[in-house]
Coordinates of C-alpha atoms in Angstrom, one line a residue:
Chain Z
X101 CA -46.4 -41.9 -26.1
X102 CA -45.1 -38.6 -24.4
X103 CA -41.5 -38.7 -23.8
X104 CA -41.3 -35.1 -22.4
X105 CA -42.0 -35.5 -19.1
X106 CA -39.2 -33.8 -16.9
X107 CA -36.9 -36.0 -15.4
X108 CA -35.3 -34.8 -12.0
X109 CA -31.7 -35.8 -10.6
X110 CA -30.6 -36.6 -7.1
X111 CA -29.5 -32.9 -6.4
X112 CA -32.2 -31.0 -8.0
X113 CA -34.3 -29.2 -5.5
X114 CA -37.6 -30.0 -7.1
X115 CA -36.6 -33.8 -6.9
X116 CA -39.3 -36.0 -6.0
X117 CA -37.6 -39.4 -6.7
X118 CA -39.2 -42.4 -5.3
X119 CA -37.1 -45.5 -4.3
X120 CA -38.6 -48.5 -5.3
X121 CA -37.4 -52.2 -4.4
X122 CA -38.0 -54.2 -7.3
X123 CA -37.4 -57.7 -5.4
X124 CA -35.7 -59.8 -3.8
X125 CA -39.0 -61.7 -4.2
X126 CA -41.3 -59.6 -5.9
X127 CA -43.8 -61.6 -7.9
X128 CA -42.7 -60.4 -11.1
X129 CA -38.8 -60.7 -10.9
X130 CA -39.2 -64.4 -11.6
X131 CA -36.6 -65.6 -9.1
X132 CA -34.7 -64.0 -6.3
X133 CA -32.7 -61.0 -7.2
X134 CA -33.3 -57.3 -6.3
X135 CA -33.4 -53.9 -8.3
X136 CA -33.4 -50.6 -6.5
X137 CA -34.9 -48.4 -8.9
X138 CA -35.3 -44.6 -8.5
X139 CA -38.7 -43.6 -10.0
X140 CA -39.9 -40.5 -11.2
X141 CA -43.6 -41.0 -11.3
X142 CA -43.9 -44.5 -13.4
X143 CA -40.5 -43.5 -15.1
X144 CA -37.1 -45.2 -14.0
X145 CA -34.6 -42.7 -13.9
X146 CA -31.8 -45.1 -12.5
X147 CA -31.5 -48.7 -11.5
X148 CA -28.9 -50.7 -9.4
X149 CA -29.3 -54.5 -9.7
X150 CA -28.1 -56.8 -6.9
X151 CA -27.8 -60.4 -7.5
X152 CA -26.2 -63.4 -5.6
X153 CA -29.2 -64.2 -3.1
X154 CA -29.3 -68.1 -4.0
X155 CA -25.5 -68.3 -4.8
X156 CA -24.3 -71.7 -3.7
X157 CA -20.8 -71.8 -4.6
X158 CA -21.5 -74.0 -7.6
X159 CA -17.8 -73.7 -8.9
X160 CA -16.3 -74.2 -5.3
X161 CA -18.3 -77.3 -4.7
X162 CA -17.7 -78.6 -8.2
X163 CA -13.7 -78.3 -7.3
X164 CA -14.4 -80.8 -4.4
X165 CA -16.7 -83.5 -6.6
X166 CA -15.8 -86.0 -8.9
X167 CA -17.1 -85.6 -12.5
X168 CA -20.2 -87.5 -12.0
X169 CA -21.2 -85.7 -8.9
X170 CA -21.0 -82.5 -10.8
X171 CA -24.3 -83.4 -12.9
X172 CA -26.8 -82.9 -10.1
X173 CA -25.2 -79.5 -9.3
X174 CA -25.8 -78.5 -13.3
X175 CA -29.5 -79.3 -13.6
X176 CA -30.1 -76.7 -10.9
X177 CA -28.6 -73.9 -12.6
X178 CA -31.2 -73.2 -15.4
X179 CA -34.0 -75.4 -13.9
X180 CA -36.6 -74.4 -16.9
X181 CA -34.1 -76.5 -19.2
X182 CA -32.3 -78.8 -16.8
X183 CA -31.3 -81.4 -19.6
X184 CA -29.2 -79.1 -21.4
X185 CA -27.1 -78.0 -18.5
X186 CA -26.5 -82.0 -17.9
X187 CA -25.5 -82.8 -21.4
X188 CA -23.7 -79.4 -21.8
X189 CA -21.7 -80.9 -18.7
X190 CA -21.3 -84.3 -20.2
X191 CA -20.5 -83.2 -23.3
X192 CA -17.5 -81.1 -21.6
X193 CA -16.1 -84.2 -20.0
X194 CA -16.6 -86.3 -23.1
X195 CA -14.5 -83.6 -25.1
X196 CA -11.6 -83.9 -22.3
X197 CA -12.0 -87.9 -22.3
X198 CA -12.0 -88.1 -26.3
X199 CA -15.2 -90.1 -26.4
X200 CA -17.0 -90.3 -29.8
X201 CA -20.6 -91.3 -29.0
X202 CA -22.8 -93.5 -31.2
X203 CA -25.2 -91.5 -33.6
X204 CA -28.3 -93.1 -31.7
X205 CA -27.3 -91.5 -28.5
X206 CA -26.6 -88.0 -30.2
X207 CA -29.9 -88.1 -31.7
X208 CA -31.6 -88.9 -28.2
X209 CA -29.7 -86.1 -26.7
X210 CA -30.7 -83.8 -29.8
X211 CA -34.4 -84.8 -29.2
X212 CA -34.2 -84.0 -25.5
X213 CA -32.1 -80.8 -25.5
X214 CA -34.7 -79.6 -28.2
X215 CA -37.9 -80.7 -26.0
X216 CA -36.2 -78.6 -22.9
X217 CA -35.6 -75.5 -25.2
X218 CA -39.2 -75.9 -26.0
X219 CA -40.0 -76.0 -22.4
X220 CA -37.7 -73.0 -21.6
X221 CA -39.2 -70.6 -24.5
X222 CA -42.7 -72.0 -23.5
X223 CA -42.2 -70.7 -19.9
X224 CA -40.8 -67.3 -21.3
X225 CA -43.2 -66.4 -23.8
X226 CA -46.3 -67.5 -21.9
X227 CA -44.9 -65.1 -18.9
X228 CA -44.2 -62.3 -21.5
X229 CA -48.0 -62.8 -22.5
X230 CA -48.9 -63.0 -18.8
X231 CA -47.2 -59.5 -17.9
X232 CA -49.3 -57.8 -20.5
X233 CA -52.3 -59.1 -19.1
X234 CA -52.9 -62.4 -21.3
X235 CA -53.1 -65.0 -18.4
X236 CA -55.2 -67.4 -21.1
X237 CA -52.1 -67.9 -23.4
X238 CA -50.1 -68.9 -20.2
X239 CA -52.7 -71.3 -18.5
X240 CA -53.1 -72.8 -22.0
X241 CA -49.7 -73.3 -23.3
X242 CA -48.6 -74.3 -19.7
X243 CA -50.1 -77.5 -20.0
X244 CA -47.3 -78.8 -22.6
X245 CA -44.5 -78.0 -20.4
X246 CA -46.4 -80.4 -18.2
X247 CA -46.2 -82.9 -21.1
X248 CA -42.4 -82.4 -21.5
X249 CA -41.7 -83.0 -18.1
X250 CA -43.7 -86.3 -18.3
X251 CA -41.4 -87.2 -21.1
X252 CA -38.2 -86.6 -18.7
X253 CA -40.0 -88.4 -16.1
X254 CA -40.4 -91.2 -18.7
X255 CA -36.4 -91.0 -19.6
X256 CA -34.9 -90.3 -16.3
X257 CA -37.5 -90.7 -13.2
X258 CA -37.4 -86.9 -12.6
X259 CA -39.2 -84.1 -13.8
X260 CA -37.4 -80.9 -13.0
X261 CA -34.2 -82.0 -11.5
X262 CA -33.6 -84.3 -14.3
X263 CA -30.0 -85.6 -13.9
X264 CA -30.4 -87.0 -17.7
X265 CA -27.6 -88.8 -18.8
X266 CA -24.3 -89.9 -18.1
X267 CA -20.6 -89.2 -19.4
X268 CA -21.0 -91.3 -22.6
X269 CA -24.8 -91.8 -22.8
X270 CA -27.9 -92.5 -20.9
X271 CA -28.4 -94.3 -18.0
X272 CA -30.8 -96.5 -20.0
X273 CA -32.6 -96.9 -23.2
X274 CA -35.7 -94.7 -23.9
X275 CA -38.9 -96.9 -23.4
X276 CA -41.9 -97.3 -25.7
X277 CA -43.9 -94.9 -23.3
X278 CA -41.3 -92.3 -23.9
X279 CA -41.4 -92.5 -27.6
X280 CA -45.2 -92.6 -27.7
X281 CA -45.3 -89.5 -25.5
X282 CA -42.7 -87.5 -27.9
X283 CA -44.9 -88.5 -30.7
X284 CA -48.0 -87.6 -28.9
X285 CA -46.1 -84.1 -28.2
X286 CA -45.1 -83.7 -31.7
X287 CA -48.8 -84.5 -32.9
X288 CA -50.5 -81.8 -30.5
X289 CA -48.1 -79.1 -29.7
X290 CA -47.9 -77.6 -33.0
X291 CA -51.8 -77.0 -32.8
X292 CA -51.4 -75.5 -29.3
X293 CA -48.3 -73.4 -30.7
X294 CA -50.4 -72.1 -33.6
X295 CA -53.3 -71.1 -31.3
X296 CA -50.8 -69.4 -28.8
X297 CA -49.6 -67.5 -31.8
X298 CA -53.1 -66.4 -33.1
X299 CA -53.9 -65.3 -29.5
X300 CA -50.9 -63.3 -29.1
X301 CA -48.8 -62.4 -32.5
X302 CA -51.6 -60.1 -33.8
X303 CA -52.8 -58.8 -30.4
X304 CA -53.2 -55.4 -30.7
X305 CA -52.5 -55.0 -27.0
X306 CA -49.7 -57.1 -26.6
X307 CA -48.0 -55.3 -29.5
X308 CA -48.6 -52.1 -28.2
X309 CA -46.9 -53.3 -25.0
X310 CA -44.0 -54.9 -26.6
X311 CA -43.1 -53.5 -29.9
X312 CA -40.6 -50.7 -29.9
X313 CA -40.1 -51.2 -26.2
X314 CA -36.5 -51.8 -24.8
X315 CA -35.2 -51.9 -28.5
X316 CA -31.2 -52.9 -28.3
X317 CA -29.1 -52.5 -31.2
X318 CA -26.6 -54.9 -32.5
X319 CA -23.5 -53.3 -31.5
X320 CA -24.9 -52.8 -27.7
X321 CA -25.9 -56.5 -27.6
X322 CA -22.6 -57.7 -28.6
X323 CA -20.7 -55.1 -26.6
X324 CA -22.4 -56.5 -23.4
X325 CA -21.9 -60.2 -24.7
X326 CA -25.6 -61.2 -25.1
X327 CA -26.4 -64.3 -26.6
X328 CA -29.2 -66.9 -27.6
X329 CA -32.7 -65.3 -28.5
X330 CA -31.8 -62.0 -27.1
X331 CA -28.8 -61.5 -29.4
X332 CA -30.7 -63.2 -32.6
X333 CA -33.7 -60.8 -32.1
X334 CA -31.0 -57.7 -32.5
X335 CA -30.2 -59.4 -35.8
X336 CA -27.1 -61.2 -35.5
X337 CA -26.9 -64.5 -36.6
X338 CA -25.3 -66.7 -34.1
X339 CA -26.2 -69.9 -32.5
X340 CA -23.8 -72.4 -31.1
X341 CA -25.5 -75.4 -32.4
X342 CA -24.3 -74.1 -36.2
X343 CA -21.3 -72.3 -35.5
X344 CA -19.8 -75.0 -33.1
X345 CA -22.2 -78.2 -33.8
X346 CA -22.1 -80.5 -31.1
X347 CA -24.2 -84.0 -30.4
X348 CA -24.6 -84.5 -34.5
X349 CA -26.4 -80.9 -34.8
X350 CA -24.8 -80.7 -38.0
X351 CA -26.9 -83.5 -39.4
X352 CA -30.0 -81.5 -38.7
X353 CA -31.7 -79.1 -41.1
X354 CA -33.1 -76.2 -39.4
X355 CA -32.9 -72.2 -39.5
X356 CA -32.0 -69.6 -37.2
X357 CA -34.5 -67.0 -36.9
X358 CA -33.3 -63.7 -36.4
X359 CA -35.2 -60.1 -35.5
X360 CA -34.3 -56.9 -36.7
X361 CA -34.6 -54.2 -33.7
X362 CA -34.3 -56.4 -30.7
X363 CA -37.5 -55.0 -28.8
X364 CA -39.5 -57.3 -26.8
X365 CA -41.9 -58.2 -29.8
X366 CA -39.0 -59.6 -31.6
X367 CA -37.5 -61.5 -28.8
X368 CA -40.8 -63.0 -28.6
X369 CA -41.0 -63.8 -32.4
X370 CA -37.6 -65.3 -32.4
X371 CA -38.6 -67.6 -29.4
X372 CA -41.7 -68.7 -31.1
X373 CA -39.9 -69.4 -34.3
X374 CA -37.3 -71.2 -32.5
X375 CA -40.0 -73.5 -30.9
X376 CA -41.2 -74.5 -34.6
X377 CA -37.5 -75.2 -35.6
X378 CA -37.1 -77.2 -32.6
X379 CA -40.1 -79.1 -33.5
X380 CA -38.6 -79.8 -37.0
X381 CA -35.3 -80.9 -35.2
X382 CA -37.2 -83.5 -33.0
X383 CA -39.2 -84.7 -36.2
X384 CA -35.8 -85.1 -37.9
X385 CA -34.5 -86.8 -35.2
X386 CA -37.1 -89.2 -34.5
X387 CA -37.2 -89.9 -38.3
X388 CA -33.0 -90.7 -37.9
X389 CA -33.7 -93.1 -34.8
X390 CA -35.5 -95.2 -37.5
X391 CA -32.5 -96.1 -39.4
X392 CA -30.0 -96.6 -36.2
X393 CA -29.8 -99.9 -34.4
X394 CA -31.9 -100.1 -31.6
X395 CA -30.9 -100.6 -27.9
X396 CA -27.6 -98.7 -28.1
X397 CA -27.9 -95.8 -25.4
X398 CA -24.2 -95.3 -24.6
X399 CA -20.6 -95.3 -26.0
X400 CA -18.6 -98.4 -25.2
X401 CA -16.3 -96.7 -22.6
X402 CA -16.7 -99.1 -19.6
X403 CA -13.8 -96.9 -17.8
X404 CA -16.0 -93.8 -17.9
X405 CA -19.3 -94.8 -18.2
X406 CA -21.2 -95.2 -15.0
X407 CA -22.8 -98.8 -15.4
X408 CA -26.6 -99.0 -14.7
X409 CA -27.4 -100.4 -11.3
X410 CA -29.0 -103.8 -12.4
X411 CA -25.6 -104.5 -14.0
X412 CA -23.6 -103.5 -10.9
X413 CA -25.5 -106.1 -8.9
X414 CA -24.9 -108.9 -11.3
X415 CA -21.6 -108.1 -13.1
X416 CA -18.4 -108.1 -11.6
X417 CA -16.7 -105.8 -14.1
X418 CA -19.5 -103.4 -13.8
X419 CA -19.3 -103.6 -9.9
X420 CA -15.4 -102.7 -10.3
X421 CA -15.9 -99.6 -12.6
X422 CA -18.8 -98.4 -10.8
X423 CA -16.7 -98.3 -7.5
X424 CA -13.7 -96.8 -9.3
X425 CA -15.9 -94.1 -11.1
X426 CA -17.6 -93.3 -7.9
X427 CA -14.6 -92.9 -5.9
X428 CA -13.5 -90.4 -8.6
X429 CA -10.8 -92.7 -10.1
X430 CA -11.1 -91.6 -13.8
X431 CA -8.1 -91.5 -15.5
X432 CA -8.5 -88.5 -17.4
X433 CA -5.8 -86.5 -19.3
X434 CA -4.5 -83.1 -17.7
X435 CA -5.8 -80.7 -19.9
X436 CA -8.3 -77.9 -20.2
X437 CA -11.2 -77.6 -22.3
X438 CA -14.0 -75.0 -23.1
X439 CA -16.9 -76.5 -24.5
X440 CA -20.2 -74.7 -25.3
X441 CA -23.9 -75.5 -25.9
X442 CA -26.7 -73.6 -26.8
X443 CA -28.9 -73.5 -23.8
X444 CA -32.4 -71.7 -23.5
X445 CA -30.9 -68.2 -22.7
X446 CA -27.7 -68.3 -25.0
X447 CA -24.1 -69.7 -24.9
X448 CA -23.8 -72.1 -21.8
X449 CA -20.1 -72.4 -21.7
X450 CA -18.0 -74.8 -19.4
X451 CA -14.4 -74.0 -18.9
X452 CA -12.5 -77.2 -17.1
X453 CA -9.2 -77.6 -15.8
X454 CA -8.2 -81.1 -15.2
X455 CA -4.6 -81.8 -13.4
X456 CA -5.2 -85.4 -12.9
X457 CA -6.7 -85.3 -9.7
X458 CA -10.1 -87.1 -8.4
X459 CA -11.7 -83.7 -8.8
X460 CA -11.7 -80.9 -11.5
X461 CA -9.2 -78.7 -10.4
X462 CA -11.2 -75.7 -11.8
X463 CA -14.6 -75.4 -13.3
X464 CA -15.9 -72.2 -14.4
X465 CA -19.6 -72.0 -15.8
X466 CA -20.2 -69.3 -18.3
X467 CA -23.8 -68.5 -17.5
X468 CA -25.7 -66.5 -20.2
X469 CA -28.3 -65.2 -17.7
X470 CA -25.6 -63.7 -15.7
X471 CA -24.0 -62.0 -18.8
X472 CA -27.5 -61.1 -20.0
X473 CA -28.9 -59.6 -17.1
X474 CA -26.2 -57.2 -16.4
X475 CA -27.7 -54.8 -19.3
X476 CA -31.1 -54.7 -17.4
X477 CA -30.4 -51.8 -15.2
X478 CA -28.9 -49.5 -17.8
X479 CA -31.5 -50.1 -20.3
X480 CA -34.4 -49.6 -17.7
X481 CA -33.3 -45.9 -17.3
X482 CA -36.1 -43.6 -18.8
X483 CA -38.4 -46.7 -19.5
X484 CA -41.8 -47.1 -17.5
X485 CA -41.8 -49.3 -14.8
X486 CA -44.5 -51.7 -16.2
X487 CA -42.2 -51.8 -19.5
X488 CA -39.3 -53.0 -17.4
X489 CA -41.1 -55.5 -15.9
X490 CA -42.2 -56.8 -19.4
X491 CA -38.4 -56.4 -20.5
X492 CA -37.5 -58.6 -17.4
X493 CA -39.7 -61.3 -18.3
X494 CA -38.6 -61.4 -22.1
X495 CA -34.8 -61.6 -20.9
X496 CA -35.7 -64.8 -19.3
X497 CA -33.5 -64.6 -16.2
X498 CA -33.5 -67.4 -14.6
X499 CA -32.1 -66.9 -10.8
X500 CA -30.4 -70.4 -10.7
X501 CA -28.3 -69.6 -13.5
X502 CA -27.6 -65.9 -12.6
X503 CA -26.2 -66.8 -9.2
X504 CA -24.8 -70.2 -9.8
Chain L
X131 CA -7.8 -78.7 -40.4
X132 CA -9.0 -75.5 -41.4
X133 CA -9.2 -74.4 -37.6
X134 CA -5.3 -75.0 -37.3
X135 CA -4.5 -72.9 -40.3
X136 CA -6.4 -70.0 -38.6
X137 CA -4.8 -70.4 -35.3
X138 CA -1.7 -70.2 -37.5
X139 CA -2.7 -67.2 -39.2
X140 CA -3.9 -65.4 -35.8
X141 CA -0.4 -66.8 -34.0
X142 CA 1.6 -65.2 -36.9
X143 CA -0.5 -61.6 -36.8
X144 CA -0.1 -61.5 -33.3
X145 CA 3.5 -62.4 -32.9
X146 CA 4.2 -59.6 -35.4
X147 CA 2.4 -56.9 -33.6
X148 CA 3.4 -58.2 -30.1
X149 CA 6.5 -60.0 -30.5
X150 CA 7.9 -61.5 -27.2
X151 CA 4.9 -60.7 -25.2
X152 CA 3.1 -63.5 -27.0
X153 CA 4.3 -67.0 -25.3
X154 CA 3.3 -70.5 -24.5
X155 CA 1.2 -71.3 -27.5
X156 CA -0.7 -74.4 -27.7
X157 CA -4.1 -75.7 -28.9
X158 CA -5.6 -77.9 -26.8
X159 CA -8.9 -79.3 -28.3
X160 CA -8.5 -77.0 -31.2
X161 CA -8.6 -73.9 -29.1
X162 CA -5.5 -71.4 -29.7
X163 CA -4.5 -70.7 -26.1
X164 CA -1.6 -68.1 -25.3
X165 CA 0.1 -66.4 -22.3
X166 CA 0.6 -62.8 -22.3
X167 CA 1.9 -60.0 -19.8
X168 CA -0.3 -57.7 -17.9
X169 CA 1.4 -54.5 -19.3
X170 CA 0.1 -55.4 -22.9
X171 CA -3.2 -57.1 -21.9
X172 CA -5.7 -54.2 -23.0
X173 CA -3.5 -53.7 -26.1
X174 CA -3.9 -57.4 -27.0
X175 CA -7.6 -57.4 -26.4
X176 CA -8.4 -54.2 -28.3
X177 CA -6.0 -55.8 -30.8
X178 CA -7.8 -59.1 -31.4
X179 CA -11.1 -56.8 -31.1
X180 CA -10.5 -54.3 -33.8
X181 CA -8.1 -55.8 -36.3
X182 CA -8.9 -59.7 -35.9
X183 CA -12.6 -59.3 -35.4
X184 CA -12.6 -61.0 -32.2
X185 CA -15.8 -59.0 -31.3
X186 CA -17.6 -61.4 -28.8
X187 CA -16.0 -61.6 -24.9
X188 CA -17.3 -64.9 -24.1
X189 CA -16.0 -65.0 -20.6
X190 CA -13.4 -63.8 -18.0
X191 CA -12.6 -65.9 -15.0
X192 CA -9.2 -66.8 -12.9
X193 CA -7.6 -69.7 -11.8
X194 CA -5.6 -70.1 -8.6
X195 CA -2.2 -72.1 -8.5
X196 CA -0.9 -71.5 -4.8
X197 CA 2.9 -71.4 -4.1
X198 CA 3.9 -70.0 -7.6
X199 CA 5.4 -66.9 -8.5
X200 CA 2.5 -65.7 -10.2
X201 CA -0.1 -67.8 -8.6
X202 CA -3.0 -66.4 -10.5
X203 CA -4.0 -66.8 -13.8
X204 CA -6.8 -64.4 -15.5
X205 CA -8.4 -66.2 -18.4
X206 CA -10.2 -64.4 -21.0
X207 CA -12.0 -66.2 -23.7
X208 CA -13.0 -64.3 -27.0
X209 CA -14.8 -65.4 -29.8
X210 CA -14.8 -64.4 -33.6
X211 CA -18.5 -64.9 -34.9
X212 CA -17.5 -64.4 -38.6
X213 CA -14.8 -66.7 -38.9
X214 CA -16.0 -69.1 -35.9
X215 CA -12.9 -69.3 -34.1
X216 CA -12.4 -69.2 -30.3
X217 CA -9.2 -67.9 -28.3
X218 CA -8.0 -68.1 -25.0
X219 CA -5.7 -65.7 -23.4
X220 CA -4.1 -65.9 -20.0
X221 CA -2.2 -63.8 -17.8
X222 CA -0.3 -64.8 -14.7
X223 CA -0.1 -62.1 -12.2
X224 CA 1.1 -62.2 -8.5
X225 CA -0.9 -63.4 -5.8
X226 CA 0.3 -61.1 -3.3
X227 CA -0.6 -57.8 -5.7
X228 CA -3.2 -59.3 -8.0
X229 CA -3.7 -56.4 -10.1
X230 CA -4.4 -56.2 -14.0
X231 CA -6.1 -53.5 -16.3
X232 CA -9.8 -53.6 -16.7
X233 CA -11.4 -54.7 -19.9
X234 CA -14.5 -52.8 -19.6
X235 CA -13.0 -50.0 -21.9
X236 CA -12.9 -52.6 -24.5
X237 CA -16.3 -54.4 -23.9
X238 CA -18.9 -53.2 -21.6
X239 CA -19.9 -56.7 -21.0
X240 CA -16.7 -57.5 -18.7
X241 CA -18.1 -55.4 -15.9
X242 CA -20.0 -58.1 -14.1
X243 CA -17.5 -60.8 -15.2
X244 CA -14.6 -58.8 -13.7
X245 CA -16.6 -58.1 -10.8
X246 CA -17.3 -62.0 -10.0
X247 CA -13.6 -62.7 -10.4
X248 CA -13.1 -60.1 -7.9
X249 CA -15.3 -61.4 -5.7
X250 CA -14.3 -65.1 -6.0
X251 CA -10.5 -64.5 -6.5
X252 CA -9.6 -61.0 -5.2
X253 CA -8.3 -59.8 -8.3
X254 CA -8.1 -55.6 -8.6
X255 CA -9.4 -54.9 -12.1
X256 CA -7.6 -51.2 -12.4
X257 CA -10.0 -48.7 -14.2
X258 CA -13.2 -50.8 -13.4
X259 CA -16.0 -48.6 -12.7
X260 CA -17.7 -50.4 -9.9
X261 CA -15.5 -53.0 -8.5
X262 CA -17.8 -54.4 -5.5
X263 CA -18.6 -57.9 -4.7
X264 CA -21.3 -59.4 -6.6
X265 CA -22.2 -62.9 -5.7
X266 CA -21.5 -62.9 -2.0
X267 CA -21.9 -60.4 1.0
X268 CA -19.9 -57.2 1.2
X269 CA -18.3 -58.3 4.4
X270 CA -17.1 -61.6 3.5
X271 CA -13.6 -60.8 4.4
X272 CA -12.0 -63.6 2.0
X273 CA -12.0 -64.5 -1.6
X274 CA -13.5 -67.9 -1.4
X275 CA -12.4 -69.2 -4.7
X276 CA -8.6 -69.1 -3.5
X277 CA -7.5 -72.7 -2.6
X278 CA -6.5 -71.9 0.7
X279 CA -10.1 -71.8 1.8
X280 CA -11.4 -75.3 2.2
X281 CA -15.1 -76.2 1.4
X282 CA -15.9 -78.2 4.5
X283 CA -15.3 -77.9 7.9
X284 CA -11.9 -78.9 8.4
X285 CA -12.8 -80.6 11.8
X286 CA -14.7 -83.1 10.3
X287 CA -12.9 -86.3 10.2
X288 CA -15.4 -88.8 8.5
X289 CA -14.4 -87.5 4.8
X290 CA -10.6 -87.4 5.2
X291 CA -8.9 -89.2 2.4
X292 CA -6.7 -91.5 4.6
X293 CA -10.1 -93.2 5.6
X294 CA -10.7 -94.1 1.8
X295 CA -7.3 -95.4 1.3
X296 CA -6.3 -92.5 -0.7

């Protein structure tokens, strides 16, 4: 590739820069955000990112809602893997309230969270393929995202805005159909993933378009606060599931894949390997469930656990607790807590301050997309426009999480 | 209990270096938390980064406590990835003149976090290369996370607490 192309600056009389608005709703921006790029031919000279188009004041709304009513706000953050957001929030509150969960609930959570991680990575990796021109892989693997959504639907009734779980566990137990669907997924997905890898990983065009593009060093990635697959692709072995295990991740045997150069190809490989590891975790989880007593799907904490509707109609205690919880009269300690989970894009952190009122005094959400994305404009400088597009899709920026 | 000894270590090392400037140390849920002052915050942050290996800036945000002398707390979360320790640092600054030194000289990643904190709380980070609003529009005029700006239309009466016996 010839990099000796002349680069003009703004006050250069020969300057022939073109201003290009990439976004807010450009099909390649994967959401609503804008990049104003200065182009010299096809090469990006400089760029400015603008975000906030779908900012909905998550933190302000959360300050005015009881704990339970914040859950539906969280699953609209990273809508590609909403259960992780839901459970990240629930675990934060459980940490605040010192609730210990039964192992079976933890394993069910791990299974759901790993399924959502797979669905998140499916979207990201297939779209990287799509942006290099490989539509087949996108259409082929996308049906498995559909299968995952069917599992979510079986567990909680919704597909995208899942609202899975309660503080203390799940709203209901997983039914046999859900387990059957998970087993079916475990049997069919590895075959498809293998084929997906065969189609892309050694594909000459794909490698040419991704290897060596947008390389990021460890130091730069850490300086910018990158987390998740992006950070691991640069070679830093950091995963919240290992460093701060939550939901019994310490019981599971899995590896944290790391890359070397941090380029787009490495990010793709890291995500692919993570999908294999997630499958391993789900298999172990299904195995562990067999030795756990059936029918336990929440901790025994009636004053915090919102009871299922059927019980509310037939049981006075449940009705009282239901009322108290819905009115936000949870007796929570005055404390502040930070809890992080490994989301699809990296460290999802909830910083919660409770002052004993009905609503959190302050809830701050550490959004991995927000932190990761600020590097997009600086790192695009000197890059070809078409490479910047692939770079953007490989960063897996989710607009709901970016703006919150 | 291992975490607590690590926290003690960090606490001792920080007090050796900064003495009186490190106050109000606590460990809510095992996370070492302390309060420091805005004249030393940059030194504390770079000391934590360079000497104590807190190389990962997790988060910068703020909390508003209206009516207090120092009504805005700027909160930093750092993480030492090698020893797996997290730490929380708070700086209380005045609500009338909310200024603090920018951490962008220590971590580049602080840039957007500080812009967000400026946007939502009006904290002015001195030395920030590009302190503009990030999530809200430029001519919003207020910093919406401050407690004096209620979420709902104050003229609405159907959601007043007194109607619910609270």
